[in-house]
Amino acid sequence: MAGDFDGDGTADLAGLTANGGIYYSTDFVRWQNIPGMLVRLVAGDFDGDGQADLAGLAGNGGVYYSTSFTNWVYATGVLANLAGSSE
């Protein structure tokens, strides 16, 4: 996914590997690992500073977000039934 993660005004990339590893690149040449393992990843400005952040879903249902790319913060509450069923 794309977002301006470093605040320089240009798009950066972030994504997951097949085994849940999290990586991002600000120059499309070097990829840096962000510690942790996730099954889903989304980008957005979660802290209101105008800079893109990342949030993700862990395999155990925990939701985490990162505004620094060095650590993840657990978001209280657990999401369930992400398949879209209304039950």
PDB file of C-alpha atoms in Angstrom:
ATOM      1  CA  MET A   1       0.000   0.000   0.000  1.00  0.00           C
ATOM      2  CA  ALA A   2       1.036   3.578  -0.578  1.00  0.00           C
ATOM      3  CA  GLY A   3       1.227   6.526   1.796  1.00  0.00           C
ATOM      4  CA  ASP A   4       3.572   9.337   2.750  1.00  0.00           C
ATOM      5  CA  PHE A   5       4.995   7.515   5.764  1.00  0.00           C
ATOM      6  CA  ASP A   6       8.057   9.725   6.252  1.00  0.00           C
ATOM      7  CA  GLY A   7       6.349  13.094   5.704  1.00  0.00           C
ATOM      8  CA  ASP A   8       8.501  14.212   2.766  1.00  0.00           C
ATOM      9  CA  GLY A   9       5.580  14.795   0.382  1.00  0.00           C
ATOM     10  CA  THR A  10       6.230  11.758  -1.821  1.00  0.00           C
ATOM     11  CA  ALA A  11       4.565   8.348  -1.792  1.00  0.00           C
ATOM     12  CA  ASP A  12       6.192   5.457   0.046  1.00  0.00           C
ATOM     13  CA  LEU A  13       5.241   1.762   0.024  1.00  0.00           C
ATOM     14  CA  ALA A  14       4.442  -0.731   2.776  1.00  0.00           C
ATOM     15  CA  GLY A  15       3.389  -4.351   2.578  1.00  0.00           C
ATOM     16  CA  LEU A  16       3.317  -7.822   4.068  1.00  0.00           C
ATOM     17  CA  THR A  17       5.285 -10.893   3.080  1.00  0.00           C
ATOM     18  CA  ALA A  18       3.540 -14.247   2.648  1.00  0.00           C
ATOM     19  CA  ASN A  19       4.471 -15.198   6.229  1.00  0.00           C
ATOM     20  CA  GLY A  20       3.282 -11.907   7.788  1.00  0.00           C
ATOM     21  CA  GLY A  21       6.521  -9.926   7.848  1.00  0.00           C
ATOM     22  CA  ILE A  22       6.037  -6.158   7.557  1.00  0.00           C
ATOM     23  CA  TYR A  23       8.220  -4.034   5.266  1.00  0.00           C
ATOM     24  CA  TYR A  24       8.276  -0.460   3.984  1.00  0.00           C
ATOM     25  CA  SER A  25      10.318   1.551   1.496  1.00  0.00           C
ATOM     26  CA  THR A  26      10.702   5.301   1.145  1.00  0.00           C
ATOM     27  CA  ASP A  27      12.867   5.130  -1.985  1.00  0.00           C
ATOM     28  CA  PHE A  28      11.552   1.986  -3.776  1.00  0.00           C
ATOM     29  CA  VAL A  29      15.063   0.506  -3.632  1.00  0.00           C
ATOM     30  CA  ARG A  30      15.714  -0.433   0.009  1.00  0.00           C
ATOM     31  CA  TRP A  31      13.075  -2.249   2.077  1.00  0.00           C
ATOM     32  CA  GLN A  32      13.166  -2.001   5.856  1.00  0.00           C
ATOM     33  CA  ASN A  33      11.581  -4.499   8.221  1.00  0.00           C
ATOM     34  CA  ILE A  34       9.168  -3.334  10.895  1.00  0.00           C
ATOM     35  CA  PRO A  35       9.200  -5.809  13.801  1.00  0.00           C
ATOM     36  CA  GLY A  36       6.021  -7.852  14.181  1.00  0.00           C
ATOM     37  CA  MET A  37       3.786 -10.257  12.273  1.00  0.00           C
ATOM     38  CA  LEU A  38       0.381  -9.328  10.834  1.00  0.00           C
ATOM     39  CA  VAL A  39      -2.246 -10.909   8.594  1.00  0.00           C
ATOM     40  CA  ARG A  40      -3.766  -7.619   7.322  1.00  0.00           C
ATOM     41  CA  LEU A  41      -2.329  -4.135   6.904  1.00  0.00           C
ATOM     42  CA  VAL A  42      -3.976  -0.745   6.235  1.00  0.00           C
ATOM     43  CA  ALA A  43      -2.666   2.803   5.946  1.00  0.00           C
ATOM     44  CA  GLY A  44      -4.235   5.988   7.299  1.00  0.00           C
ATOM     45  CA  ASP A  45      -3.558   9.025   9.464  1.00  0.00           C
ATOM     46  CA  PHE A  46      -4.484   7.451  12.795  1.00  0.00           C
ATOM     47  CA  ASP A  47      -2.978  10.115  15.067  1.00  0.00           C
ATOM     48  CA  GLY A  48      -4.113  13.221  13.144  1.00  0.00           C
ATOM     49  CA  ASP A  49      -0.647  14.587  12.348  1.00  0.00           C
ATOM     50  CA  GLY A  50      -1.157  14.656   8.572  1.00  0.00           C
ATOM     51  CA  GLN A  51       1.322  11.827   7.990  1.00  0.00           C
ATOM     52  CA  ALA A  52       0.358   8.277   6.970  1.00  0.00           C
ATOM     53  CA  ASP A  53       0.556   5.593   9.656  1.00  0.00           C
ATOM     54  CA  LEU A  54       0.031   1.826   9.549  1.00  0.00           C
ATOM     55  CA  ALA A  55      -2.449  -0.384  11.356  1.00  0.00           C
ATOM     56  CA  GLY A  56      -2.842  -4.106  11.166  1.00  0.00           C
ATOM     57  CA  LEU A  57      -4.574  -7.210  12.364  1.00  0.00           C
ATOM     58  CA  ALA A  58      -2.576  -9.949  14.068  1.00  0.00           C
ATOM     59  CA  GLY A  59      -3.429 -13.622  13.709  1.00  0.00           C
ATOM     60  CA  ASN A  60      -4.881 -13.698  17.228  1.00  0.00           C
ATOM     61  CA  GLY A  61      -7.397 -10.937  16.415  1.00  0.00           C
ATOM     62  CA  GLY A  62      -5.418  -8.148  18.057  1.00  0.00           C
ATOM     63  CA  VAL A  63      -5.372  -4.774  16.324  1.00  0.00           C
ATOM     64  CA  TYR A  64      -2.127  -2.792  16.341  1.00  0.00           C
ATOM     65  CA  TYR A  65      -1.008   0.555  14.934  1.00  0.00           C
ATOM     66  CA  SER A  66       2.354   2.204  14.360  1.00  0.00           C
ATOM     67  CA  THR A  67       3.146   5.867  13.874  1.00  0.00           C
ATOM     68  CA  SER A  68       6.928   5.433  14.037  1.00  0.00           C
ATOM     69  CA  PHE A  69       7.684   2.153  12.223  1.00  0.00           C
ATOM     70  CA  THR A  70       9.750   1.013  15.177  1.00  0.00           C
ATOM     71  CA  ASN A  71       7.061  -0.325  17.475  1.00  0.00           C
ATOM     72  CA  TRP A  72       3.396  -1.334  17.423  1.00  0.00           C
ATOM     73  CA  VAL A  73       0.768  -0.173  19.912  1.00  0.00           C
ATOM     74  CA  TYR A  74      -2.084  -2.499  20.822  1.00  0.00           C
ATOM     75  CA  ALA A  75      -5.486  -0.959  20.144  1.00  0.00           C
ATOM     76  CA  THR A  76      -7.953  -2.022  22.801  1.00  0.00           C
ATOM     77  CA  GLY A  77     -10.809  -4.202  21.624  1.00  0.00           C
ATOM     78  CA  VAL A  78     -10.763  -7.189  19.323  1.00  0.00           C
ATOM     79  CA  LEU A  79     -12.208  -7.379  15.831  1.00  0.00           C
ATOM     80  CA  ALA A  80     -14.074 -10.505  14.893  1.00  0.00           C
ATOM     81  CA  ASN A  81     -15.812 -11.866  11.820  1.00  0.00           C
ATOM     82  CA  LEU A  82     -13.906  -9.896   9.202  1.00  0.00           C
ATOM     83  CA  ALA A  83     -15.366 -12.081   6.435  1.00  0.00           C
ATOM     84  CA  GLY A  84     -18.284  -9.661   6.121  1.00  0.00           C
ATOM     85  CA  SER A  85     -21.058 -11.800   7.547  1.00  0.00           C
ATOM     86  CA  SER A  86     -23.766  -9.854   9.331  1.00  0.00           C
ATOM     87  CA  GLU A  87     -24.252 -12.576  11.919  1.00  0.00           C
TER      88      GLU A  87
END
